[in-house]
Amino acid sequence: MFAISLGDDGAELRPLEPHHSEEYLAHMERGREYIGRFIGLADMCTDLPSSRAFLQSYADKAAADSGRLYGIWTDGTLVGGVLFRTFDAAAGTCEVGCWLEETAVGRGLVTRAIRVIVDWAVEERGIHRVEWWASAGNTASTKLAERLGLVRDGVLREFHLHGGVRHDTEIWSVLAPEWRAQRAGGR
């Protein structure tokens, strides 16, 4: 297994795999309310079997080269993660996403982790278009997309049903040449 340092604060990015099921469930229990405000991830993992099944689904996606899941650890504790929700190397497209416990917010962890995985997707795998989908009400997520230099492509009105309410979904993207130019410019 590998671990990629996310900076001098001890944060690491590592694959999040089925053998992490207990740790992942404990993480979800700590962050369930905060994480679940805009995404259904917390609702999907409510016990050990559902936690294991979720992590296995991403292990299967990784094996099929159609998605990947990474955890963010600080001081040895899982506090969030980033993922390729979809990954299509042949088409040159993917969708990235994230989640984080409230206690880890404001430290730049997700920004740094997303940069790592987008760099890999663009430079190592030849991905041309990286997408970011976010609930329009999730201002933290849309501000992150802006910080990362993504462009807001549009809004799918009342696209996503979450918590019994239909939410608008914003779609953001960055193309490989744009990403490379930003990274070369120090962003």
JSON list of C-alpha atoms in Angstrom, two decimals:
[
{"chain": "A", "resi": 1, "resn": "MET", "atom": "CA", "xyz": [0.00, 0.00, 0.00]},
{"chain": "A", "resi": 2, "resn": "PHE", "atom": "CA", "xyz": [1.16, 3.56, -0.58]},
{"chain": "A", "resi": 3, "resn": "ALA", "atom": "CA", "xyz": [0.72, 6.78, 1.35]},
{"chain": "A", "resi": 4, "resn": "ILE", "atom": "CA", "xyz": [1.20, 10.19, -0.20]},
{"chain": "A", "resi": 5, "resn": "SER", "atom": "CA", "xyz": [2.03, 13.07, 2.10]},
{"chain": "A", "resi": 6, "resn": "LEU", "atom": "CA", "xyz": [-0.36, 16.00, 1.76]},
{"chain": "A", "resi": 7, "resn": "GLY", "atom": "CA", "xyz": [2.07, 18.41, 3.38]},
{"chain": "A", "resi": 8, "resn": "ASP", "atom": "CA", "xyz": [4.10, 19.01, 6.50]},
{"chain": "A", "resi": 9, "resn": "ASP", "atom": "CA", "xyz": [1.09, 18.68, 8.82]},
{"chain": "A", "resi": 10, "resn": "GLY", "atom": "CA", "xyz": [1.21, 14.86, 8.82]},
{"chain": "A", "resi": 11, "resn": "ALA", "atom": "CA", "xyz": [-1.83, 14.41, 6.56]},
{"chain": "A", "resi": 12, "resn": "GLU", "atom": "CA", "xyz": [-1.71, 11.46, 4.17]},
{"chain": "A", "resi": 13, "resn": "LEU", "atom": "CA", "xyz": [-3.68, 10.21, 1.21]},
{"chain": "A", "resi": 14, "resn": "ARG", "atom": "CA", "xyz": [-4.02, 6.42, 0.97]},
{"chain": "A", "resi": 15, "resn": "PRO", "atom": "CA", "xyz": [-6.25, 3.92, -0.83]},
{"chain": "A", "resi": 16, "resn": "LEU", "atom": "CA", "xyz": [-9.40, 3.25, 1.17]},
{"chain": "A", "resi": 17, "resn": "GLU", "atom": "CA", "xyz": [-9.99, -0.49, 0.89]},
{"chain": "A", "resi": 18, "resn": "PRO", "atom": "CA", "xyz": [-12.36, -3.15, 2.29]},
{"chain": "A", "resi": 19, "resn": "HIS", "atom": "CA", "xyz": [-9.98, -4.00, 5.13]},
{"chain": "A", "resi": 20, "resn": "HIS", "atom": "CA", "xyz": [-10.60, -0.46, 6.44]},
{"chain": "A", "resi": 21, "resn": "SER", "atom": "CA", "xyz": [-14.32, -1.22, 6.99]},
{"chain": "A", "resi": 22, "resn": "GLU", "atom": "CA", "xyz": [-14.29, -0.81, 10.79]},
{"chain": "A", "resi": 23, "resn": "GLU", "atom": "CA", "xyz": [-12.23, 2.36, 10.63]},
{"chain": "A", "resi": 24, "resn": "TYR", "atom": "CA", "xyz": [-14.44, 3.74, 7.86]},
{"chain": "A", "resi": 25, "resn": "LEU", "atom": "CA", "xyz": [-17.60, 3.01, 9.83]},
{"chain": "A", "resi": 26, "resn": "ALA", "atom": "CA", "xyz": [-16.16, 4.76, 12.91]},
{"chain": "A", "resi": 27, "resn": "HIS", "atom": "CA", "xyz": [-15.30, 7.72, 10.70]},
{"chain": "A", "resi": 28, "resn": "MET", "atom": "CA", "xyz": [-18.86, 7.82, 9.32]},
{"chain": "A", "resi": 29, "resn": "GLU", "atom": "CA", "xyz": [-20.27, 7.65, 12.84]},
{"chain": "A", "resi": 30, "resn": "ARG", "atom": "CA", "xyz": [-18.18, 10.68, 13.87]},
{"chain": "A", "resi": 31, "resn": "GLY", "atom": "CA", "xyz": [-19.08, 12.67, 10.79]},
{"chain": "A", "resi": 32, "resn": "ARG", "atom": "CA", "xyz": [-22.48, 11.33, 9.77]},
{"chain": "A", "resi": 33, "resn": "GLU", "atom": "CA", "xyz": [-24.51, 14.48, 10.36]},
{"chain": "A", "resi": 34, "resn": "TYR", "atom": "CA", "xyz": [-22.01, 16.87, 8.79]},
{"chain": "A", "resi": 35, "resn": "ILE", "atom": "CA", "xyz": [-21.12, 14.63, 5.84]},
{"chain": "A", "resi": 36, "resn": "GLY", "atom": "CA", "xyz": [-24.78, 13.80, 5.19]},
{"chain": "A", "resi": 37, "resn": "ARG", "atom": "CA", "xyz": [-25.95, 17.38, 4.72]},
{"chain": "A", "resi": 38, "resn": "PHE", "atom": "CA", "xyz": [-25.45, 17.29, 0.95]},
{"chain": "A", "resi": 39, "resn": "ILE", "atom": "CA", "xyz": [-24.46, 13.75, -0.02]},
{"chain": "A", "resi": 40, "resn": "GLY", "atom": "CA", "xyz": [-25.90, 10.31, 0.67]},
{"chain": "A", "resi": 41, "resn": "LEU", "atom": "CA", "xyz": [-22.57, 8.73, 1.58]},
{"chain": "A", "resi": 42, "resn": "ALA", "atom": "CA", "xyz": [-23.35, 8.72, 5.29]},
{"chain": "A", "resi": 43, "resn": "ASP", "atom": "CA", "xyz": [-26.68, 7.00, 4.66]},
{"chain": "A", "resi": 44, "resn": "MET", "atom": "CA", "xyz": [-25.02, 4.23, 2.68]},
{"chain": "A", "resi": 45, "resn": "CYS", "atom": "CA", "xyz": [-22.74, 3.07, 5.50]},
{"chain": "A", "resi": 46, "resn": "THR", "atom": "CA", "xyz": [-24.69, 2.48, 8.68]},
{"chain": "A", "resi": 47, "resn": "ASP", "atom": "CA", "xyz": [-23.17, -0.77, 9.92]},
{"chain": "A", "resi": 48, "resn": "LEU", "atom": "CA", "xyz": [-20.16, -2.98, 9.28]},
{"chain": "A", "resi": 49, "resn": "PRO", "atom": "CA", "xyz": [-21.69, -4.98, 6.39]},
{"chain": "A", "resi": 50, "resn": "SER", "atom": "CA", "xyz": [-22.80, -1.83, 4.53]},
{"chain": "A", "resi": 51, "resn": "SER", "atom": "CA", "xyz": [-19.42, -0.20, 5.18]},
{"chain": "A", "resi": 52, "resn": "ARG", "atom": "CA", "xyz": [-17.61, -3.25, 3.84]},
{"chain": "A", "resi": 53, "resn": "ALA", "atom": "CA", "xyz": [-19.95, -3.44, 0.82]},
{"chain": "A", "resi": 54, "resn": "PHE", "atom": "CA", "xyz": [-19.34, 0.22, -0.04]},
{"chain": "A", "resi": 55, "resn": "LEU", "atom": "CA", "xyz": [-15.57, -0.14, 0.18]},
{"chain": "A", "resi": 56, "resn": "GLN", "atom": "CA", "xyz": [-15.73, -3.38, -1.82]},
{"chain": "A", "resi": 57, "resn": "SER", "atom": "CA", "xyz": [-17.75, -1.63, -4.54]},
{"chain": "A", "resi": 58, "resn": "TYR", "atom": "CA", "xyz": [-14.86, 0.79, -4.99]},
{"chain": "A", "resi": 59, "resn": "ALA", "atom": "CA", "xyz": [-12.29, -2.01, -4.89]},
{"chain": "A", "resi": 60, "resn": "ASP", "atom": "CA", "xyz": [-14.29, -3.57, -7.73]},
{"chain": "A", "resi": 61, "resn": "LYS", "atom": "CA", "xyz": [-14.36, -0.24, -9.58]},
{"chain": "A", "resi": 62, "resn": "ALA", "atom": "CA", "xyz": [-10.59, 0.09, -9.17]},
{"chain": "A", "resi": 63, "resn": "ALA", "atom": "CA", "xyz": [-10.12, -3.43, -10.55]},
{"chain": "A", "resi": 64, "resn": "ALA", "atom": "CA", "xyz": [-12.32, -2.50, -13.53]},
{"chain": "A", "resi": 65, "resn": "ASP", "atom": "CA", "xyz": [-10.53, 0.87, -13.91]},
{"chain": "A", "resi": 66, "resn": "SER", "atom": "CA", "xyz": [-13.86, 2.69, -13.54]},
{"chain": "A", "resi": 67, "resn": "GLY", "atom": "CA", "xyz": [-13.42, 4.47, -10.18]},
{"chain": "A", "resi": 68, "resn": "ARG", "atom": "CA", "xyz": [-11.18, 4.77, -7.14]},
{"chain": "A", "resi": 69, "resn": "LEU", "atom": "CA", "xyz": [-11.47, 5.69, -3.47]},
{"chain": "A", "resi": 70, "resn": "TYR", "atom": "CA", "xyz": [-8.83, 7.29, -1.24]},
{"chain": "A", "resi": 71, "resn": "GLY", "atom": "CA", "xyz": [-8.89, 8.19, 2.43]},
{"chain": "A", "resi": 72, "resn": "ILE", "atom": "CA", "xyz": [-7.40, 11.24, 4.07]},
{"chain": "A", "resi": 73, "resn": "TRP", "atom": "CA", "xyz": [-5.70, 10.45, 7.37]},
{"chain": "A", "resi": 74, "resn": "THR", "atom": "CA", "xyz": [-4.42, 12.99, 9.88]},
{"chain": "A", "resi": 75, "resn": "ASP", "atom": "CA", "xyz": [-2.35, 11.78, 12.82]},
{"chain": "A", "resi": 76, "resn": "GLY", "atom": "CA", "xyz": [-3.35, 8.21, 11.96]},
{"chain": "A", "resi": 77, "resn": "THR", "atom": "CA", "xyz": [-7.11, 8.92, 11.97]},
{"chain": "A", "resi": 78, "resn": "LEU", "atom": "CA", "xyz": [-9.33, 8.69, 8.90]},
{"chain": "A", "resi": 79, "resn": "VAL", "atom": "CA", "xyz": [-11.05, 12.11, 8.58]},
{"chain": "A", "resi": 80, "resn": "GLY", "atom": "CA", "xyz": [-12.30, 12.18, 5.00]},
{"chain": "A", "resi": 81, "resn": "GLY", "atom": "CA", "xyz": [-11.62, 11.16, 1.47]},
{"chain": "A", "resi": 82, "resn": "VAL", "atom": "CA", "xyz": [-11.59, 11.85, -2.22]},
{"chain": "A", "resi": 83, "resn": "LEU", "atom": "CA", "xyz": [-12.67, 9.67, -5.07]},
{"chain": "A", "resi": 84, "resn": "PHE", "atom": "CA", "xyz": [-13.06, 9.13, -8.74]},
{"chain": "A", "resi": 85, "resn": "ARG", "atom": "CA", "xyz": [-16.80, 8.51, -8.70]},
{"chain": "A", "resi": 86, "resn": "THR", "atom": "CA", "xyz": [-16.51, 7.70, -12.38]},
{"chain": "A", "resi": 87, "resn": "PHE", "atom": "CA", "xyz": [-13.38, 7.08, -14.42]},
{"chain": "A", "resi": 88, "resn": "ASP", "atom": "CA", "xyz": [-13.34, 6.35, -18.16]},
{"chain": "A", "resi": 89, "resn": "ALA", "atom": "CA", "xyz": [-9.79, 6.36, -19.50]},
{"chain": "A", "resi": 90, "resn": "ALA", "atom": "CA", "xyz": [-10.90, 5.44, -23.03]},
{"chain": "A", "resi": 91, "resn": "ALA", "atom": "CA", "xyz": [-13.21, 8.47, -23.19]},
{"chain": "A", "resi": 92, "resn": "GLY", "atom": "CA", "xyz": [-10.74, 10.64, -21.27]},
{"chain": "A", "resi": 93, "resn": "THR", "atom": "CA", "xyz": [-13.28, 11.70, -18.63]},
{"chain": "A", "resi": 94, "resn": "CYS", "atom": "CA", "xyz": [-13.75, 11.31, -14.91]},
{"chain": "A", "resi": 95, "resn": "GLU", "atom": "CA", "xyz": [-15.69, 12.78, -12.02]},
{"chain": "A", "resi": 96, "resn": "VAL", "atom": "CA", "xyz": [-13.97, 13.59, -8.73]},
{"chain": "A", "resi": 97, "resn": "GLY", "atom": "CA", "xyz": [-15.60, 14.13, -5.37]},
{"chain": "A", "resi": 98, "resn": "CYS", "atom": "CA", "xyz": [-14.87, 14.44, -1.69]},
{"chain": "A", "resi": 99, "resn": "TRP", "atom": "CA", "xyz": [-16.15, 14.33, 1.88]},
{"chain": "A", "resi": 100, "resn": "LEU", "atom": "CA", "xyz": [-14.70, 15.42, 5.20]},
{"chain": "A", "resi": 101, "resn": "GLU", "atom": "CA", "xyz": [-15.52, 15.31, 8.90]},
{"chain": "A", "resi": 102, "resn": "GLU", "atom": "CA", "xyz": [-16.32, 18.72, 10.33]},
{"chain": "A", "resi": 103, "resn": "THR", "atom": "CA", "xyz": [-13.31, 18.55, 12.69]},
{"chain": "A", "resi": 104, "resn": "ALA", "atom": "CA", "xyz": [-10.96, 18.49, 9.67]},
{"chain": "A", "resi": 105, "resn": "VAL", "atom": "CA", "xyz": [-12.52, 21.39, 7.76]},
{"chain": "A", "resi": 106, "resn": "GLY", "atom": "CA", "xyz": [-10.49, 24.49, 7.00]},
{"chain": "A", "resi": 107, "resn": "ARG", "atom": "CA", "xyz": [-7.07, 22.87, 6.75]},
{"chain": "A", "resi": 108, "resn": "GLY", "atom": "CA", "xyz": [-6.88, 22.54, 2.97]},
{"chain": "A", "resi": 109, "resn": "LEU", "atom": "CA", "xyz": [-6.89, 18.73, 3.14]},
{"chain": "A", "resi": 110, "resn": "VAL", "atom": "CA", "xyz": [-9.41, 18.17, 0.35]},
{"chain": "A", "resi": 111, "resn": "THR", "atom": "CA", "xyz": [-7.85, 20.82, -1.89]},
{"chain": "A", "resi": 112, "resn": "ARG", "atom": "CA", "xyz": [-4.45, 19.14, -1.58]},
{"chain": "A", "resi": 113, "resn": "ALA", "atom": "CA", "xyz": [-5.88, 15.63, -2.04]},
{"chain": "A", "resi": 114, "resn": "ILE", "atom": "CA", "xyz": [-7.92, 16.56, -5.11]},
{"chain": "A", "resi": 115, "resn": "ARG", "atom": "CA", "xyz": [-4.83, 18.13, -6.68]},
{"chain": "A", "resi": 116, "resn": "VAL", "atom": "CA", "xyz": [-2.95, 14.85, -6.19]},
{"chain": "A", "resi": 117, "resn": "ILE", "atom": "CA", "xyz": [-5.60, 12.70, -7.84]},
{"chain": "A", "resi": 118, "resn": "VAL", "atom": "CA", "xyz": [-6.31, 15.14, -10.69]},
{"chain": "A", "resi": 119, "resn": "ASP", "atom": "CA", "xyz": [-2.58, 15.44, -11.40]},
{"chain": "A", "resi": 120, "resn": "TRP", "atom": "CA", "xyz": [-2.42, 11.64, -11.60]},
{"chain": "A", "resi": 121, "resn": "ALA", "atom": "CA", "xyz": [-5.51, 11.40, -13.81]},
{"chain": "A", "resi": 122, "resn": "VAL", "atom": "CA", "xyz": [-4.29, 14.05, -16.24]},
{"chain": "A", "resi": 123, "resn": "GLU", "atom": "CA", "xyz": [-0.57, 13.27, -16.32]},
{"chain": "A", "resi": 124, "resn": "GLU", "atom": "CA", "xyz": [-0.46, 9.50, -15.81]},
{"chain": "A", "resi": 125, "resn": "ARG", "atom": "CA", "xyz": [-3.75, 8.35, -17.29]},
{"chain": "A", "resi": 126, "resn": "GLY", "atom": "CA", "xyz": [-4.36, 10.91, -20.02]},
{"chain": "A", "resi": 127, "resn": "ILE", "atom": "CA", "xyz": [-7.70, 12.13, -18.72]},
{"chain": "A", "resi": 128, "resn": "HIS", "atom": "CA", "xyz": [-8.84, 15.17, -20.73]},
{"chain": "A", "resi": 129, "resn": "ARG", "atom": "CA", "xyz": [-11.93, 16.34, -18.81]},
{"chain": "A", "resi": 130, "resn": "VAL", "atom": "CA", "xyz": [-12.33, 16.22, -15.02]},
{"chain": "A", "resi": 131, "resn": "GLU", "atom": "CA", "xyz": [-15.80, 16.94, -13.65]},
{"chain": "A", "resi": 132, "resn": "TRP", "atom": "CA", "xyz": [-16.98, 18.05, -10.22]},
{"chain": "A", "resi": 133, "resn": "TRP", "atom": "CA", "xyz": [-20.70, 17.70, -9.37]},
{"chain": "A", "resi": 134, "resn": "ALA", "atom": "CA", "xyz": [-22.01, 19.52, -6.31]},
{"chain": "A", "resi": 135, "resn": "SER", "atom": "CA", "xyz": [-25.30, 20.44, -4.74]},
{"chain": "A", "resi": 136, "resn": "ALA", "atom": "CA", "xyz": [-25.87, 24.13, -5.50]},
{"chain": "A", "resi": 137, "resn": "GLY", "atom": "CA", "xyz": [-26.47, 24.69, -1.79]},
{"chain": "A", "resi": 138, "resn": "ASN", "atom": "CA", "xyz": [-23.09, 23.23, -0.85]},
{"chain": "A", "resi": 139, "resn": "THR", "atom": "CA", "xyz": [-21.12, 26.48, -0.98]},
{"chain": "A", "resi": 140, "resn": "ALA", "atom": "CA", "xyz": [-18.01, 24.85, 0.51]},
{"chain": "A", "resi": 141, "resn": "SER", "atom": "CA", "xyz": [-17.94, 22.45, -2.44]},
{"chain": "A", "resi": 142, "resn": "THR", "atom": "CA", "xyz": [-18.55, 25.09, -5.09]},
{"chain": "A", "resi": 143, "resn": "LYS", "atom": "CA", "xyz": [-15.91, 27.38, -3.55]},
{"chain": "A", "resi": 144, "resn": "LEU", "atom": "CA", "xyz": [-13.48, 24.46, -3.61]},
{"chain": "A", "resi": 145, "resn": "ALA", "atom": "CA", "xyz": [-14.21, 23.96, -7.31]},
{"chain": "A", "resi": 146, "resn": "GLU", "atom": "CA", "xyz": [-13.40, 27.64, -7.86]},
{"chain": "A", "resi": 147, "resn": "ARG", "atom": "CA", "xyz": [-10.17, 27.38, -5.82]},
{"chain": "A", "resi": 148, "resn": "LEU", "atom": "CA", "xyz": [-9.12, 24.42, -7.94]},
{"chain": "A", "resi": 149, "resn": "GLY", "atom": "CA", "xyz": [-9.66, 26.50, -11.09]},
{"chain": "A", "resi": 150, "resn": "LEU", "atom": "CA", "xyz": [-12.63, 24.57, -12.40]},
{"chain": "A", "resi": 151, "resn": "VAL", "atom": "CA", "xyz": [-15.19, 26.27, -14.64]},
{"chain": "A", "resi": 152, "resn": "ARG", "atom": "CA", "xyz": [-18.91, 26.14, -13.83]},
{"chain": "A", "resi": 153, "resn": "ASP", "atom": "CA", "xyz": [-20.51, 24.46, -16.84]},
{"chain": "A", "resi": 154, "resn": "GLY", "atom": "CA", "xyz": [-24.11, 24.71, -15.71]},
{"chain": "A", "resi": 155, "resn": "VAL", "atom": "CA", "xyz": [-26.87, 23.62, -13.37]},
{"chain": "A", "resi": 156, "resn": "LEU", "atom": "CA", "xyz": [-29.10, 20.58, -13.52]},
{"chain": "A", "resi": 157, "resn": "ARG", "atom": "CA", "xyz": [-32.24, 21.94, -11.90]},
{"chain": "A", "resi": 158, "resn": "GLU", "atom": "CA", "xyz": [-33.76, 19.78, -9.16]},
{"chain": "A", "resi": 159, "resn": "PHE", "atom": "CA", "xyz": [-31.60, 16.91, -10.37]},
{"chain": "A", "resi": 160, "resn": "HIS", "atom": "CA", "xyz": [-30.63, 15.26, -7.10]},
{"chain": "A", "resi": 161, "resn": "LEU", "atom": "CA", "xyz": [-33.06, 13.89, -4.51]},
{"chain": "A", "resi": 162, "resn": "HIS", "atom": "CA", "xyz": [-31.48, 13.97, -1.04]},
{"chain": "A", "resi": 163, "resn": "GLY", "atom": "CA", "xyz": [-33.24, 13.95, 2.30]},
{"chain": "A", "resi": 164, "resn": "GLY", "atom": "CA", "xyz": [-36.62, 14.03, 0.60]},
{"chain": "A", "resi": 165, "resn": "VAL", "atom": "CA", "xyz": [-35.79, 17.32, -1.16]},
{"chain": "A", "resi": 166, "resn": "ARG", "atom": "CA", "xyz": [-34.82, 17.92, -4.77]},
{"chain": "A", "resi": 167, "resn": "HIS", "atom": "CA", "xyz": [-31.57, 19.87, -5.08]},
{"chain": "A", "resi": 168, "resn": "ASP", "atom": "CA", "xyz": [-30.05, 21.68, -8.02]},
{"chain": "A", "resi": 169, "resn": "THR", "atom": "CA", "xyz": [-26.72, 20.17, -9.05]},
{"chain": "A", "resi": 170, "resn": "GLU", "atom": "CA", "xyz": [-23.90, 22.33, -10.37]},
{"chain": "A", "resi": 171, "resn": "ILE", "atom": "CA", "xyz": [-21.45, 20.79, -12.81]},
{"chain": "A", "resi": 172, "resn": "TRP", "atom": "CA", "xyz": [-17.91, 22.15, -12.89]},
{"chain": "A", "resi": 173, "resn": "SER", "atom": "CA", "xyz": [-15.01, 20.97, -15.03]},
{"chain": "A", "resi": 174, "resn": "VAL", "atom": "CA", "xyz": [-11.41, 21.48, -15.98]},
{"chain": "A", "resi": 175, "resn": "LEU", "atom": "CA", "xyz": [-9.73, 20.35, -19.18]},
{"chain": "A", "resi": 176, "resn": "ALA", "atom": "CA", "xyz": [-6.25, 18.89, -19.17]},
{"chain": "A", "resi": 177, "resn": "PRO", "atom": "CA", "xyz": [-4.59, 21.88, -20.90]},
{"chain": "A", "resi": 178, "resn": "GLU", "atom": "CA", "xyz": [-6.23, 24.26, -18.41]},
{"chain": "A", "resi": 179, "resn": "TRP", "atom": "CA", "xyz": [-5.13, 22.11, -15.47]},
{"chain": "A", "resi": 180, "resn": "ARG", "atom": "CA", "xyz": [-1.56, 21.96, -16.72]},
{"chain": "A", "resi": 181, "resn": "ALA", "atom": "CA", "xyz": [-1.46, 25.73, -17.26]},
{"chain": "A", "resi": 182, "resn": "GLN", "atom": "CA", "xyz": [-2.75, 26.37, -13.74]},
{"chain": "A", "resi": 183, "resn": "ARG", "atom": "CA", "xyz": [-0.24, 23.97, -12.20]},
{"chain": "A", "resi": 184, "resn": "ALA", "atom": "CA", "xyz": [2.60, 25.53, -14.21]},
{"chain": "A", "resi": 185, "resn": "GLY", "atom": "CA", "xyz": [1.47, 28.92, -12.91]},
{"chain": "A", "resi": 186, "resn": "GLY", "atom": "CA", "xyz": [1.79, 27.72, -9.32]},
{"chain": "A", "resi": 187, "resn": "ARG", "atom": "CA", "xyz": [-1.89, 27.18, -8.58]}
]
